[in-house]
Structures are given as structure tokens and as C-alpha cells.
Coordinates of C-alpha atoms and ligand atoms in Angstrom, one line a residue:
M1 CA 18.6 -210.5 -81.2
W2 CA 17.5 -209.8 -84.7
T3 CA 19.0 -206.4 -84.4
H4 CA 22.2 -207.9 -83.3
H5 CA 22.2 -210.4 -86.1
G6 CA 21.2 -207.8 -88.6
L7 CA 24.2 -205.7 -87.7
V8 CA 26.5 -208.6 -88.0
V9 CA 25.2 -209.3 -91.5
L10 CA 25.3 -205.7 -92.4
L11 CA 29.0 -205.4 -91.3
A12 CA 29.9 -208.6 -93.1
T13 CA 28.2 -207.3 -96.3
L14 CA 29.9 -204.0 -96.0
T15 CA 33.3 -205.7 -95.6
S16 CA 32.7 -207.8 -98.7
I17 CA 31.7 -204.8 -100.7
T18 CA 34.8 -203.0 -99.4
A19 CA 36.9 -205.9 -100.4
H20 CA 35.2 -205.9 -103.8
L21 CA 36.0 -202.3 -104.3
G22 CA 39.6 -202.9 -103.1
I23 CA 39.7 -200.0 -100.8
A24 CA 40.6 -200.6 -97.2
T25 CA 38.6 -198.8 -94.6
S26 CA 39.2 -198.5 -90.9
P27 CA 37.0 -199.5 -88.1
S28 CA 37.2 -196.0 -86.7
S29 CA 38.7 -192.8 -88.0
S30 CA 38.1 -190.8 -84.9
G31 CA 40.7 -188.5 -83.6
N32 CA 41.9 -190.4 -80.6
F33 CA 43.4 -193.4 -82.3
H34 CA 47.1 -194.3 -81.9
R35 CA 47.3 -192.9 -78.4
N36 CA 50.6 -194.5 -77.5
R37 CA 52.3 -194.8 -80.8
R38 CA 52.4 -192.5 -83.7
D39 CA 51.2 -194.7 -86.5
I40 CA 51.2 -194.1 -90.2
G41 CA 48.6 -196.1 -91.9
S42 CA 48.8 -199.4 -90.2
N43 CA 45.4 -198.9 -88.5
D44 CA 44.0 -196.5 -91.0
V45 CA 44.8 -195.6 -94.5
I46 CA 46.2 -192.0 -94.8
R47 CA 43.8 -189.9 -97.0
G48 CA 45.3 -186.5 -96.9
V49 CA 45.8 -183.2 -98.6
N50 CA 48.8 -180.8 -98.6
L51 CA 48.3 -177.3 -97.2
G52 CA 50.5 -176.0 -100.1
G53 CA 51.3 -172.3 -100.5
W54 CA 50.4 -171.4 -97.0
L55 CA 53.3 -171.2 -94.5
L56 CA 55.7 -171.5 -97.4
T57 CA 54.4 -169.6 -100.4
E58 CA 54.6 -170.4 -104.1
E59 CA 53.8 -167.8 -106.7
W60 CA 51.6 -170.0 -108.8
I61 CA 49.5 -171.0 -105.8
T62 CA 48.9 -167.5 -104.5
P63 CA 49.8 -165.1 -107.3
S64 CA 47.8 -162.4 -105.4
I65 CA 50.6 -161.8 -102.9
Y66 CA 53.3 -161.8 -105.6
T67 CA 52.6 -158.4 -107.0
N68 CA 56.2 -157.4 -107.6
G69 CA 57.3 -159.9 -110.2
A70 CA 59.2 -162.1 -107.8
E71 CA 59.1 -165.8 -108.5
D72 CA 59.9 -167.2 -105.1
E73 CA 59.5 -166.2 -101.4
Y74 CA 63.1 -165.3 -101.0
H75 CA 62.9 -162.7 -103.7
L76 CA 59.4 -161.6 -102.7
C77 CA 60.9 -160.6 -99.4
A78 CA 64.2 -159.4 -100.8
D79 CA 62.2 -156.9 -103.0
L80 CA 59.7 -155.8 -100.4
G81 CA 62.1 -155.6 -97.5
K82 CA 61.5 -157.5 -94.2
K83 CA 59.0 -155.1 -92.7
K84 CA 56.6 -155.0 -95.7
C85 CA 57.1 -158.6 -96.4
L86 CA 56.2 -159.6 -92.9
S87 CA 53.0 -157.6 -93.0
R88 CA 52.0 -159.1 -96.4
L89 CA 52.7 -162.6 -95.3
E90 CA 51.0 -162.2 -91.9
D91 CA 47.8 -161.2 -93.8
H92 CA 48.2 -164.4 -95.9
W93 CA 49.0 -166.8 -93.0
K94 CA 46.0 -165.4 -91.2
S95 CA 43.5 -165.9 -94.0
F96 CA 44.6 -168.5 -96.5
F97 CA 43.9 -171.3 -94.1
T98 CA 41.4 -170.9 -91.3
R99 CA 39.5 -173.4 -89.2
D100 CA 36.8 -173.5 -91.9
D101 CA 39.3 -175.1 -94.3
F102 CA 40.2 -177.7 -91.7
E103 CA 36.5 -178.4 -91.3
E104 CA 35.9 -178.7 -95.0
I105 CA 38.9 -181.1 -95.2
K106 CA 37.4 -183.2 -92.5
A107 CA 34.0 -183.2 -94.2
A108 CA 35.5 -184.4 -97.5
G109 CA 36.5 -187.6 -95.7
L110 CA 40.1 -186.8 -95.4
N111 CA 42.0 -187.7 -92.2
S112 CA 45.4 -186.1 -92.5
V113 CA 47.2 -182.9 -93.7
R114 CA 50.8 -182.5 -94.8
I115 CA 52.1 -179.1 -93.9
P116 CA 55.1 -177.8 -95.8
I117 CA 57.3 -175.3 -94.0
G118 CA 60.5 -173.4 -94.7
Y119 CA 63.5 -173.5 -92.3
W120 CA 63.1 -169.7 -91.9
A121 CA 60.0 -170.3 -89.8
V122 CA 62.3 -171.5 -87.1
D123 CA 65.7 -170.0 -87.9
V124 CA 66.4 -167.0 -90.1
R125 CA 69.5 -164.8 -90.2
D126 CA 69.5 -161.0 -90.6
D127 CA 71.3 -161.3 -93.9
E128 CA 68.7 -163.6 -95.3
P129 CA 65.6 -161.8 -96.7
Y130 CA 63.1 -164.3 -95.4
V131 CA 60.8 -163.4 -92.6
S132 CA 59.7 -165.5 -89.6
G133 CA 56.3 -165.6 -87.9
Q134 CA 54.8 -168.7 -89.3
Y135 CA 55.2 -170.8 -86.2
P136 CA 52.2 -169.6 -84.2
Y137 CA 50.1 -170.5 -87.3
L138 CA 51.7 -174.0 -87.4
I139 CA 50.8 -174.5 -83.8
Q140 CA 47.3 -173.3 -84.4
A141 CA 47.0 -175.7 -87.4
V142 CA 48.1 -178.7 -85.3
N143 CA 45.6 -177.7 -82.7
W144 CA 42.8 -177.5 -85.2
A145 CA 43.8 -180.8 -86.7
S146 CA 43.8 -182.3 -83.2
E147 CA 40.4 -181.0 -82.4
L148 CA 38.9 -182.3 -85.6
G149 CA 40.6 -185.7 -85.4
L150 CA 43.0 -185.1 -88.3
T151 CA 46.6 -186.1 -88.2
V152 CA 49.5 -184.0 -89.4
L153 CA 52.7 -184.7 -91.3
L154 CA 55.2 -181.9 -91.0
D155 CA 57.5 -181.4 -94.0
L156 CA 60.7 -179.5 -94.2
H157 CA 59.9 -178.1 -97.7
G158 CA 62.6 -175.4 -97.8
A159 CA 66.1 -176.0 -96.5
P160 CA 69.0 -173.4 -96.3
G161 CA 70.8 -173.2 -99.6
S162 CA 67.9 -174.9 -101.4
Q163 CA 67.7 -178.7 -101.8
N164 CA 66.3 -178.5 -105.3
G165 CA 66.7 -175.1 -106.7
Q166 CA 63.0 -174.7 -107.3
D167 CA 60.3 -172.2 -106.2
N168 CA 58.8 -174.7 -103.8
S169 CA 62.1 -174.6 -101.7
G170 CA 61.7 -170.8 -101.3
L171 CA 64.7 -170.0 -103.6
I172 CA 65.1 -170.7 -107.3
G173 CA 68.7 -171.3 -108.4
P174 CA 71.6 -173.7 -107.8
V175 CA 71.3 -176.5 -105.2
L176 CA 73.6 -175.2 -102.5
F177 CA 72.1 -177.1 -99.5
P178 CA 74.8 -179.8 -99.5
T179 CA 77.7 -177.4 -100.1
N180 CA 78.0 -176.1 -96.6
T181 CA 77.8 -178.0 -93.4
S182 CA 76.1 -175.0 -91.8
N183 CA 73.1 -175.6 -94.1
I184 CA 72.9 -179.2 -92.9
E185 CA 73.3 -178.3 -89.2
R186 CA 70.6 -175.6 -89.4
S187 CA 68.2 -178.0 -91.1
I188 CA 68.7 -180.7 -88.4
N189 CA 68.1 -178.0 -85.7
V190 CA 64.8 -177.1 -87.4
L191 CA 63.8 -180.8 -87.5
K192 CA 64.8 -181.1 -83.8
N193 CA 62.7 -178.1 -82.9
L194 CA 59.7 -179.5 -84.7
T195 CA 60.1 -182.8 -83.0
E196 CA 60.5 -181.3 -79.5
E197 CA 57.6 -179.0 -80.0
F198 CA 55.1 -181.4 -81.5
T199 CA 55.8 -184.3 -79.3
K200 CA 54.6 -182.3 -76.3
D201 CA 51.7 -184.0 -74.5
I202 CA 49.4 -181.0 -75.3
Y203 CA 49.3 -182.0 -79.0
G204 CA 48.5 -185.7 -78.3
S205 CA 49.7 -187.9 -81.2
T206 CA 48.4 -185.5 -83.8
V207 CA 51.8 -185.1 -85.5
I208 CA 52.4 -188.6 -86.9
G209 CA 55.6 -187.9 -88.8
I210 CA 58.4 -185.5 -89.7
E211 CA 59.6 -185.4 -93.3
L212 CA 63.3 -184.6 -93.3
L213 CA 63.6 -182.9 -96.7
N214 CA 61.1 -182.3 -99.6
E215 CA 62.2 -183.3 -103.1
P216 CA 66.0 -183.2 -102.8
R217 CA 67.3 -183.0 -106.4
L218 CA 70.5 -185.0 -106.7
S219 CA 73.3 -184.0 -109.1
N220 CA 77.1 -183.8 -109.3
N221 CA 76.7 -181.3 -106.5
F222 CA 74.5 -183.4 -104.3
S223 CA 75.2 -187.1 -104.2
M224 CA 73.1 -190.0 -102.9
S225 CA 75.6 -190.7 -100.1
Q226 CA 75.5 -187.0 -99.0
L227 CA 71.7 -187.3 -98.8
K228 CA 71.9 -190.6 -96.9
D229 CA 74.3 -189.0 -94.4
F230 CA 71.9 -186.2 -93.9
Y231 CA 69.0 -188.7 -93.4
S232 CA 71.0 -190.7 -90.9
D233 CA 72.1 -187.6 -88.9
A234 CA 68.6 -186.1 -88.9
A235 CA 67.0 -189.5 -88.0
E236 CA 69.4 -189.8 -85.1
V237 CA 68.5 -186.5 -83.7
I238 CA 64.7 -187.0 -84.1
S239 CA 64.7 -190.5 -82.6
G240 CA 66.8 -189.1 -79.7
V241 CA 63.9 -186.8 -78.9
D242 CA 61.1 -189.3 -79.6
G243 CA 61.8 -192.9 -80.7
D244 CA 58.2 -193.2 -81.8
M245 CA 58.2 -190.4 -84.3
N246 CA 57.9 -191.6 -87.9
I247 CA 60.8 -190.4 -90.0
V248 CA 59.6 -189.7 -93.5
M249 CA 62.1 -189.6 -96.3
H250 CA 61.5 -188.4 -99.8
D251 CA 62.8 -190.9 -102.4
A252 CA 64.8 -188.2 -104.3
F253 CA 62.9 -189.4 -107.4
W254 CA 64.6 -192.7 -107.4
G255 CA 61.4 -194.7 -106.6
P256 CA 60.5 -196.5 -103.5
Q257 CA 62.1 -199.7 -104.6
Y258 CA 65.5 -198.1 -104.5
W259 CA 65.0 -197.7 -100.7
S260 CA 64.1 -201.3 -100.1
N261 CA 65.3 -202.4 -96.6
Y262 CA 66.8 -199.0 -96.0
N263 CA 67.2 -197.9 -92.4
P264 CA 68.9 -194.5 -91.8
L265 CA 69.7 -195.7 -88.3
S266 CA 71.3 -199.0 -89.2
N267 CA 74.7 -197.8 -88.2
S268 CA 73.5 -195.9 -85.1
T269 CA 75.0 -196.9 -81.8
S270 CA 72.4 -194.9 -79.8
S271 CA 69.1 -195.7 -81.5
N272 CA 67.3 -198.7 -82.6
S273 CA 64.2 -196.9 -83.8
N274 CA 62.6 -198.4 -86.9
N275 CA 60.1 -195.9 -88.1
S276 CA 61.2 -195.2 -91.6
I277 CA 58.6 -194.2 -94.2
I278 CA 59.4 -193.4 -97.8
D279 CA 57.6 -190.6 -99.6
T280 CA 57.3 -190.9 -103.4
H281 CA 55.7 -188.1 -105.4
Q282 CA 53.6 -189.2 -108.4
Y283 CA 53.2 -186.5 -111.0
Y284 CA 52.3 -186.5 -114.7
A285 CA 52.6 -182.7 -114.8
F286 CA 56.3 -182.4 -115.5
E287 CA 58.9 -183.5 -118.0
P288 CA 59.4 -186.2 -119.1
L289 CA 56.0 -187.5 -118.0
N290 CA 53.9 -184.6 -119.1
N291 CA 51.5 -184.6 -122.0
L292 CA 51.4 -188.4 -122.2
P293 CA 48.3 -190.1 -123.7
H294 CA 45.7 -190.9 -121.1
D295 CA 46.0 -194.7 -121.6
V296 CA 49.7 -194.6 -121.0
I297 CA 49.2 -192.5 -117.9
L298 CA 46.7 -195.1 -116.6
E299 CA 49.1 -197.9 -117.3
K300 CA 51.8 -196.1 -115.4
V301 CA 49.5 -195.5 -112.5
C302 CA 48.6 -199.2 -112.5
N303 CA 52.3 -200.1 -112.5
I304 CA 53.1 -198.0 -109.5
S305 CA 50.0 -199.5 -107.8
K306 CA 51.4 -203.0 -108.2
L307 CA 54.7 -201.8 -106.7
L308 CA 53.0 -200.1 -103.7
K309 CA 51.0 -203.3 -103.0
N310 CA 53.9 -205.7 -103.4
S311 CA 54.9 -207.0 -100.0
D312 CA 57.8 -209.2 -101.3
L313 CA 60.4 -206.6 -102.2
G314 CA 61.4 -205.2 -98.8
I315 CA 59.9 -201.9 -99.8
L316 CA 59.4 -199.7 -96.7
P317 CA 56.1 -198.3 -95.7
T318 CA 55.4 -195.8 -98.4
L319 CA 53.3 -192.6 -98.7
V320 CA 52.5 -190.8 -101.9
G321 CA 53.0 -187.4 -100.4
E322 CA 52.1 -185.4 -103.5
W323 CA 49.9 -186.1 -106.6
S324 CA 47.4 -184.1 -108.6
L325 CA 45.3 -184.3 -111.7
E326 CA 47.6 -182.2 -113.8
T327 CA 49.0 -183.8 -117.0
G328 CA 51.1 -181.1 -118.5
H329 CA 49.8 -177.5 -118.7
S330 CA 51.7 -175.0 -116.6
P331 CA 49.3 -173.0 -114.5
N332 CA 48.5 -169.6 -115.9
S333 CA 48.9 -167.5 -112.8
S334 CA 47.8 -164.3 -114.4
S335 CA 44.4 -165.5 -115.4
S336 CA 41.8 -167.6 -113.7
S337 CA 39.3 -167.4 -116.5
I338 CA 41.7 -169.0 -119.0
Q339 CA 42.8 -171.7 -116.5
N340 CA 39.4 -172.8 -115.5
K341 CA 37.3 -172.0 -118.6
D342 CA 36.8 -175.5 -119.7
D343 CA 34.6 -177.5 -117.3
S344 CA 33.3 -179.7 -120.0
R345 CA 31.7 -183.0 -119.4
E346 CA 34.5 -184.7 -121.2
K347 CA 37.1 -183.1 -119.0
R348 CA 35.3 -183.9 -115.8
T349 CA 34.9 -187.5 -117.0
W350 CA 38.6 -187.8 -117.4
F351 CA 39.3 -186.1 -114.1
R352 CA 37.0 -188.6 -112.3
L353 CA 38.7 -191.6 -113.9
F354 CA 42.2 -190.2 -113.3
F355 CA 41.4 -189.4 -109.7
E356 CA 39.9 -192.8 -108.9
A357 CA 42.7 -194.6 -110.7
Q358 CA 45.3 -192.8 -108.5
L359 CA 43.1 -193.2 -105.4
A360 CA 43.1 -196.9 -105.9
A361 CA 46.8 -197.0 -106.8
Y362 CA 48.0 -195.0 -103.8
S363 CA 45.7 -196.8 -101.2
P364 CA 46.5 -200.2 -99.9
S365 CA 44.0 -202.8 -100.9
S366 CA 44.0 -204.2 -97.4
I367 CA 45.5 -203.1 -94.1
G368 CA 48.5 -205.2 -93.6
D369 CA 52.0 -205.7 -94.8
Q370 CA 51.7 -203.8 -98.1
P371 CA 54.2 -200.9 -98.4
S372 CA 51.3 -198.5 -99.2
R373 CA 50.2 -196.4 -96.3
G374 CA 48.1 -193.8 -98.2
W375 CA 48.5 -190.4 -99.8
Y376 CA 48.4 -186.6 -99.7
Y377 CA 46.9 -184.8 -102.7
W378 CA 48.7 -181.6 -103.8
T379 CA 47.0 -179.3 -102.8
W380 CA 43.8 -178.3 -100.9
K381 CA 43.3 -175.0 -102.7
T382 CA 45.0 -172.3 -104.8
D383 CA 44.1 -168.6 -105.2
Y384 CA 41.6 -169.3 -107.9
D385 CA 41.3 -173.1 -107.5
I386 CA 43.0 -174.4 -110.6
D387 CA 41.0 -177.4 -111.6
T388 CA 43.9 -179.9 -111.7
W389 CA 45.5 -178.8 -108.4
S390 CA 42.7 -177.7 -106.1
Y391 CA 41.1 -180.6 -104.2
R392 CA 38.3 -178.5 -103.0
R393 CA 37.4 -177.4 -106.5
G394 CA 37.2 -181.1 -107.5
V395 CA 34.8 -181.8 -104.7
A396 CA 32.7 -178.8 -105.6
Q397 CA 32.6 -179.8 -109.3
G398 CA 31.9 -183.4 -108.5
Y399 CA 35.0 -185.0 -110.2
I400 CA 36.4 -185.7 -106.7
P401 CA 34.1 -187.7 -104.4
K402 CA 32.4 -185.6 -101.7
D403 CA 33.5 -188.1 -99.1
V404 CA 36.6 -189.9 -100.1
S405 CA 36.4 -192.2 -97.1
N406 CA 33.2 -193.7 -98.4
S407 CA 34.0 -196.3 -101.0
S408 CA 30.4 -196.6 -102.1
T409 CA 30.6 -193.1 -103.6
L410 CA 33.3 -194.3 -106.0
V411 CA 32.4 -194.9 -109.6
F412 CA 35.0 -197.3 -111.1
P413 CA 35.2 -200.9 -110.2
I414 CA 38.5 -202.2 -109.0
L415 CA 40.1 -205.2 -110.7
D416 CA 41.8 -208.1 -109.0
N417 CA 45.2 -206.4 -109.8
G418 CA 44.2 -203.5 -107.6
C419 CA 43.8 -201.0 -110.4
V420 CA 40.6 -199.4 -111.6
D421 CA 38.7 -200.9 -114.5
S422 CA 39.2 -197.9 -116.8
S423 CA 37.0 -199.5 -119.5
F424 CA 34.0 -199.0 -117.2
N425 CA 31.5 -196.9 -119.0
Y426 CA 31.2 -193.7 -117.0
T427 CA 30.2 -190.2 -118.1
A428 CA 30.3 -187.2 -115.7
P429 CA 27.0 -185.5 -115.0
K430 CA 26.0 -182.9 -117.5
N431 CA 26.5 -180.0 -115.1
P432 CA 29.4 -179.6 -112.8
G433 CA 28.7 -180.1 -109.2
S434 CA 25.7 -182.4 -109.6
G435 CA 27.6 -185.2 -108.2
A436 CA 28.5 -188.6 -109.6
I437 CA 26.1 -191.5 -109.7
R438 CA 27.5 -194.9 -109.5
H439 CA 26.7 -197.1 -112.4
C440 CA 26.1 -200.1 -110.2
P441 CA 26.9 -203.5 -111.7
S442 CA 23.8 -205.6 -111.1
G443 CA 25.4 -207.8 -108.4
L444 CA 26.4 -204.8 -106.3
L445 CA 23.0 -203.1 -106.8
A446 CA 21.3 -206.2 -105.3
V447 CA 23.7 -206.2 -102.4
S448 CA 23.1 -202.5 -101.8
M449 CA 19.4 -203.2 -101.7
V450 CA 20.0 -205.9 -99.1
I451 CA 21.9 -203.4 -97.0
V452 CA 19.1 -200.9 -97.3
T453 CA 16.7 -203.6 -96.2
I454 CA 18.9 -204.8 -93.4
S455 CA 19.6 -201.2 -92.2
F456 CA 15.8 -200.7 -92.2
F457 CA 15.4 -203.7 -89.9
C458 CA 18.2 -202.6 -87.7
I459 CA 16.7 -199.2 -87.2
L460 CA 13.3 -200.9 -86.4
Ligands
NAG501 C1 60.9 -173.8 -82.1 O1 61.0 -172.6 -82.8 C2 60.0 -171.6 -82.6 C3 60.2 -170.5 -83.6 O2 61.5 -170.0 -83.4 C4 60.0 -171.2 -81.1 O3 59.0 -170.3 -80.9 C5 59.8 -172.5 -80.3 O4 59.9 -172.1 -78.9 C6 60.8 -173.5 -80.6 N1 60.4 -174.7 -79.9 C7 61.3 -175.5 -79.4 C8 60.7 -176.7 -78.6 O5 62.5 -175.3 -79.4
NAG502 C1 76.6 -176.8 -108.5 O1 77.2 -175.8 -107.7 C2 77.8 -174.7 -108.4 C3 78.5 -173.7 -107.5 O2 78.8 -174.3 -106.3 C4 76.6 -174.0 -109.1 O3 77.2 -172.9 -109.9 C5 75.8 -175.0 -110.0 O4 74.7 -174.3 -110.5 C6 75.4 -176.1 -109.1 N1 74.7 -177.1 -109.9 C7 73.4 -177.5 -109.7 C8 72.8 -178.5 -110.5 O5 72.8 -177.0 -108.7
NAG503 C1 78.9 -171.6 -94.9 O1 77.9 -170.8 -94.5 C2 78.3 -169.9 -93.5 C3 77.1 -169.1 -93.1 O2 76.5 -168.6 -94.2 C4 79.4 -169.0 -94.0 O3 79.8 -168.1 -93.0 C5 80.5 -169.8 -94.6 O4 81.5 -168.9 -95.2 C6 80.0 -170.8 -95.6 N1 81.1 -171.7 -95.9 C7 81.4 -172.0 -97.1 C8 82.5 -173.0 -97.3 O5 80.8 -171.6 -98.1
NAG504 C1 76.3 -198.1 -92.7 O1 77.7 -198.2 -92.9 C2 78.0 -199.0 -94.1 C3 79.5 -199.2 -94.1 O2 80.2 -198.0 -93.9 C4 77.5 -198.2 -95.3 O3 77.8 -198.9 -96.5 C5 76.0 -198.0 -95.2 O4 75.6 -197.2 -96.3 C6 75.7 -197.3 -93.9 N1 74.3 -197.2 -93.7 C7 73.6 -196.0 -93.7 C8 72.2 -196.1 -93.5 O5 74.2 -195.0 -93.8
NAG505 C1 61.8 -203.0 -88.6 O1 60.5 -203.4 -88.6 C2 60.1 -204.3 -89.6 C3 58.6 -204.5 -89.5 O2 58.2 -204.6 -88.2 C4 60.9 -205.6 -89.4 O3 60.5 -206.5 -90.4 C5 62.4 -205.2 -89.5 O4 63.1 -206.4 -89.3 C6 62.7 -204.2 -88.5 N1 64.1 -203.7 -88.8 C7 65.0 -203.5 -87.8 C8 66.3 -203.0 -88.3 O5 64.7 -203.6 -86.6
NAG506 C1 54.2 -201.1 -117.0 O1 55.0 -202.2 -116.5 C2 55.3 -203.2 -117.5 C3 56.0 -204.3 -116.8 O2 57.1 -203.9 -116.1 C4 56.1 -202.6 -118.6 O3 56.4 -203.6 -119.6 C5 55.3 -201.4 -119.2 O4 56.1 -200.8 -120.2 C6 55.0 -200.4 -118.1 N1 54.1 -199.5 -118.7 C7 54.4 -198.2 -118.8 C8 53.4 -197.3 -119.5 O5 55.4 -197.6 -118.3
NAG507 C1 47.9 -166.3 -119.2 O1 46.7 -165.7 -119.6 C2 46.9 -164.3 -119.9 C3 45.5 -163.7 -120.1 O2 44.8 -164.3 -121.1 C4 47.7 -164.3 -121.2 O3 47.9 -162.9 -121.6 C5 49.1 -164.9 -120.9 O4 49.8 -165.0 -122.1 C6 48.9 -166.3 -120.4 N1 50.2 -166.8 -120.0 C7 50.6 -168.1 -120.3 C8 52.0 -168.4 -119.7 O5 50.0 -168.8 -120.9
NAG508 C1 28.2 -193.6 -98.3 O1 27.7 -193.2 -99.6 C2 26.5 -193.8 -99.9 C3 26.2 -193.5 -101.4 O2 26.2 -192.1 -101.6 C4 25.5 -193.3 -98.9 O3 24.2 -193.8 -99.2 C5 25.9 -193.6 -97.5 O4 25.0 -193.0 -96.6 C6 27.3 -193.1 -97.2 N1 27.8 -193.7 -96.0 C7 28.2 -192.9 -95.0 C8 28.7 -193.6 -93.8 O5 28.3 -191.7 -95.1
NAG509 C1 27.9 -196.1 -122.3 O1 26.8 -195.6 -121.7 C2 26.0 -194.7 -122.5 C3 24.9 -194.1 -121.7 O2 24.3 -195.1 -120.8 C4 25.5 -195.5 -123.7 O3 24.8 -194.6 -124.6 C5 26.7 -196.1 -124.5 O4 26.3 -196.9 -125.6 C6 27.6 -196.9 -123.5 N1 28.8 -197.3 -124.2 C7 29.3 -198.5 -124.2 C8 30.6 -198.8 -124.9 O5 28.8 -199.4 -123.6

């Protein structure tokens, strides 16, 4: 009986600590949750990383394969020719992410991965320089995730014609995606393929969502109404294959509030699916938000936190599908020693604060009706693990917690408004990698001792 009571007290205490810290935890984060329905974050907060630069390469993430001066995958392959490019990329697909990475991701307390993919993994024409062959690796990735109890968000990161004109779409240049209906049809066919494949029973419910288009960049050439037409057409096709699949839509940099009450299927005659998720990327790396003073950054992070926790505005379930610790320096892809030279205590102190501030902001403070569903950091690793972009470097250096699912490893207290108390007096350990020690406020310390005592009795 004592053991039973002890456990109840222990759980109650844990719950109150969790509430104090303002981070929701789940009763279980095992792999077999959500058997019948693909759920994004309503039973468990998404804590994820992107597998950036893998099945769709970016020069700054893996400069080692860009030896010919190309700046995007299109030109990498155009310069090498299909045969050589395929062999180079095969070597990369095979080695850049292996099962070990998935195990490390799991061990870091993460529970999901977002996998960017280019359309050319599914559909490439002879007159396009891209090469295909990524798909078996994607299947392998989903299987590894499934075995380890991680979920997967598939993300169409590169669309024909390019949806943003940037390297991350595969092709730097004008935004030609919306200019030709064939680009749109091909994209929808890729999304259909991904849905058909990854809703097969053999994958269980590992794939929890399909993101229709990464970071579409609107302009005179690409209007919001064109984007919405694309979202509606794609959602119709996906929900026709599987009405439970979550349909993830990037906010096109307009902010999640713009998409309040939006349903891409509201005019559909054939589908009443209602699984829309908004993806909003939160970066301080790029203009005009780069090089801001730290206090302004923290205030902005707190502002978005309030928005993502506001259940009164009709904001759809929202993921922060990309974020990082970068605040303005472009990565130096020709030198790792320059990039990572400074691992000073001061820098690691800032990184820890900036990480925890964003962690608190992008996680719901309770499981329920808040829009926030969780986050995916960009990215798990880079060739030489740039400090502001490589999650695993942060873990190794101690400025990202070793187990992000364990709120008692966090340093900064959470205020009632859901943001971290950035005035909390924390200094990173003298040496990188020695781990962070929580400066426990006295109340919490006492509670922790009670837990230790109770656990002791429980074990007895
Ligand atoms: C999706 O495309 C891949 C690559 O072309 C192909 O191997 C696979 O069979 C397709 N799956 C479906 C369900 O169409
Ligand atoms: C708009 O399209 C034209 C050609 O169709 C192209 O030259 C221009 O660069 C495009 N603008 C943007 C912002 O992509
Ligand atoms: C659209 O793309 C197809 C395939 O590349 C091409 O044959 C066609 O000429 C394009 N149409 C326009 C209007 O650019
Ligand atoms: C549904 O149709 C109305 C009227 O044409 C339009 O204003 C609205 O944007 C459409 N909804 C979607 C999601 O496309
Ligand atoms: C979609 O689901 C939400 C939450 O369950 C509900 O509030 C909303 O009314 C639904 N919308 C439609 C169009 O069914
Ligand atoms: C945060 O939001 C408040 C209230 O909307 C606004 O006044 C303030 O300027 C915002 N702070 C920053 C740094 O954008
Ligand atoms: C990157 O570092 C190399 C080596 O120190 C240097 O020559 C180069 O100018 C740097 N590039 C940028 C863009 O800072
Ligand atoms: C959470 O972290 C605390 C502090 O490092 C540690 O004592 C505890 O064992 C961890 N809990 C779990 C479930 O790993
Ligand atoms: C912060 O903590 C350090 C070390 O414990 C201490 O020396 C310093 O005075 C504290 N600063 C403030 C503002 O409390």
C-alpha cells in the first residue's frame, strides 16, 4: 500500500513540477501511440529535428559533396552529369544518416523527425539534371523511425520550377513553380505518391503528416490565392487517399494568425477532413531579423510564444517546423575552424538561454486546445557541425540539454506568461560538454529531495 501511495504522491509531485516548469510531458512516448489516428501533438508534444541536407542537399550543410563550385543540387548534377552525380549522391544518402543517427536522436529525448525531400526523388524528367534514387533511403528512414518509436513528418522541400528560388528548393533563381500547371500537377502527384506509400499498414502510423510545400515565397509571380488553390487541390488528393493524414501547410511567412480558421477543404464536395496544421518557421538568422540585440530577440520569442499558446484566436494547430540558434552570421562553408573556433563560456551561456527560450515558446504549456503542437529544430547535423545549426553539437557541448524530454534538466524557470525568466542567473560550465547544472530555486530543491526520498521508498 505504501508503495502504491508513494507512487501517487510521486506522480502528483512530478506533475506539479512539470506545471511549474511550464512544459507539457506525455504519459507515454512509446512508439505505438496513435494507432488509429495520426495525431500531431494532441497526446504528446512534438519534439523533433529536421534531417536537413540529406535526401535534398544544400551546399552549406554538406560542402564536402559540392566540390565543383555549384550552389544548389540542380547545378551540382548539371555540372557532374547524371551518372557521376548519382554515384556521388548515393554515397551521401548511404552515409550522412544511418541508424546510429536515429538512435542518437531518440537518445536526445526527441520523438519525431521532419524529412525534407525534392520532387525529383519521385518524378524526374530526362531533361532535368536532377537524379533519383532517394526513395529507398526514405523508406529505410521511416522504418528506422518506426522501430525506434519516432514519428515522421514528410516535407516537399523542392517543387518543380522552385517555390522560393533558394538553394533549399534545389534550384536558385526565379520562382517558377506557379507559372506552369504542369509544376503544380507534378507536385500533387508526388504528394499523392508519398501519401499512398506511407499510409500502407507496414509503416504503422509512423508518418503523422505530409507538408505540402516548404517555404513558398509569394510575390507578384506567386499570389496568396494561387497558393491557396494549390493547398486545396493537394489537400483534396491527400485526404482522398487517407482522411486521417495531417495536412501541414507552411504559413508562407505570413504568420500563423493569418491562417486562423483556414480549412483548405472548406469548399470540397468530396472531403470533410479537418486535419490542417500550420507550419511557421522562426528564424533570427536572416534579414530583417538578423543581428538583433539579444534582449530584442528574447522579447520577440516571448511574443510568438504568447501567440502559439493563445486559444482564442482560431489559430490552427501549429508547428514550428524550423528554428535554430543562429542570429545572423552566414555559415562559412569553406572553414570549420573559423566557424566553430569560439566555444567560449559566454557564447554557450547565450546559446543555452536562447535554446530554452525557444523551447518554452514553441512547446505548449499544457496539452489541450493551444495551437502549439511542438517543434522541429533545423537541423540534426552538418558536415562539420556548425554550432548554431547542429543539434547534436549542442548536445555534445552541453548548451542543448542531453534529454530534451526531461524538463528537470532545464535551467531557466518559466514565468506565468509561458516564457523563460531570462533574468535568471545562469552561467554555462567552464568547459564545453560538462553539462548544465540547474541552479535550483530553494523551493524546487526541497521538492526534488522529497522525490528522491519518495523514490527511495518506492524502490524499497
Ligand atoms: C512512389 O514513387 C517511388 C519512386 O518513384 C516508387 O518507387 C514507388 O513505388 C511509388 N509509390 C507509390 C505508392 O506510388
Ligand atoms: C517572375 O517571373 C519572371 C519570368 O516569368 C522572372 O523573370 C522573375 O524573376 C520572377 N520573379 C520572382 C520574384 O521570382
Ligand atoms: C510547362 O511545362 C511543360 C513541361 O516542362 C512545357 O512543355 C510547357 O511548355 C510549359 N508551359 C509553359 C506555358 O511554360
Ligand atoms: C471557398 O470559396 C470561397 C468563394 O469562392 C472563397 O472565397 C474561399 O477562399 C474558398 N476557400 C478556400 C479554402 O479556398
Ligand atoms: C475542425 O475541428 C475543430 C477542432 O476539433 C473544430 O473546432 C472545427 O469546427 C472543425 N472544423 C470543421 C470545418 O469541421
Ligand atoms: C512584442 O509584442 C508587443 C505587444 O504586441 C509589442 O508592443 C512589442 O513591440 C513586441 N516586441 C518586439 C521586440 O517585437
Ligand atoms: C571562410 O573562411 C576562409 C578560411 O579562413 C576565408 O578565407 C573565407 O574568406 C571565409 N569566407 C567567408 C564568406 O567568410
Ligand atoms: C531527468 O533528469 C534528472 C536530472 O538530471 C535526472 O535525475 C532524472 O533521472 C531524469 N529522469 C529521467 C526519466 O531520465
Ligand atoms: C550570479 O551568480 C554568480 C555565481 O554564482 C555570482 O557571482 C553573481 O554575483 C550572480 N549575479 C547576480 C546578478 O546575482
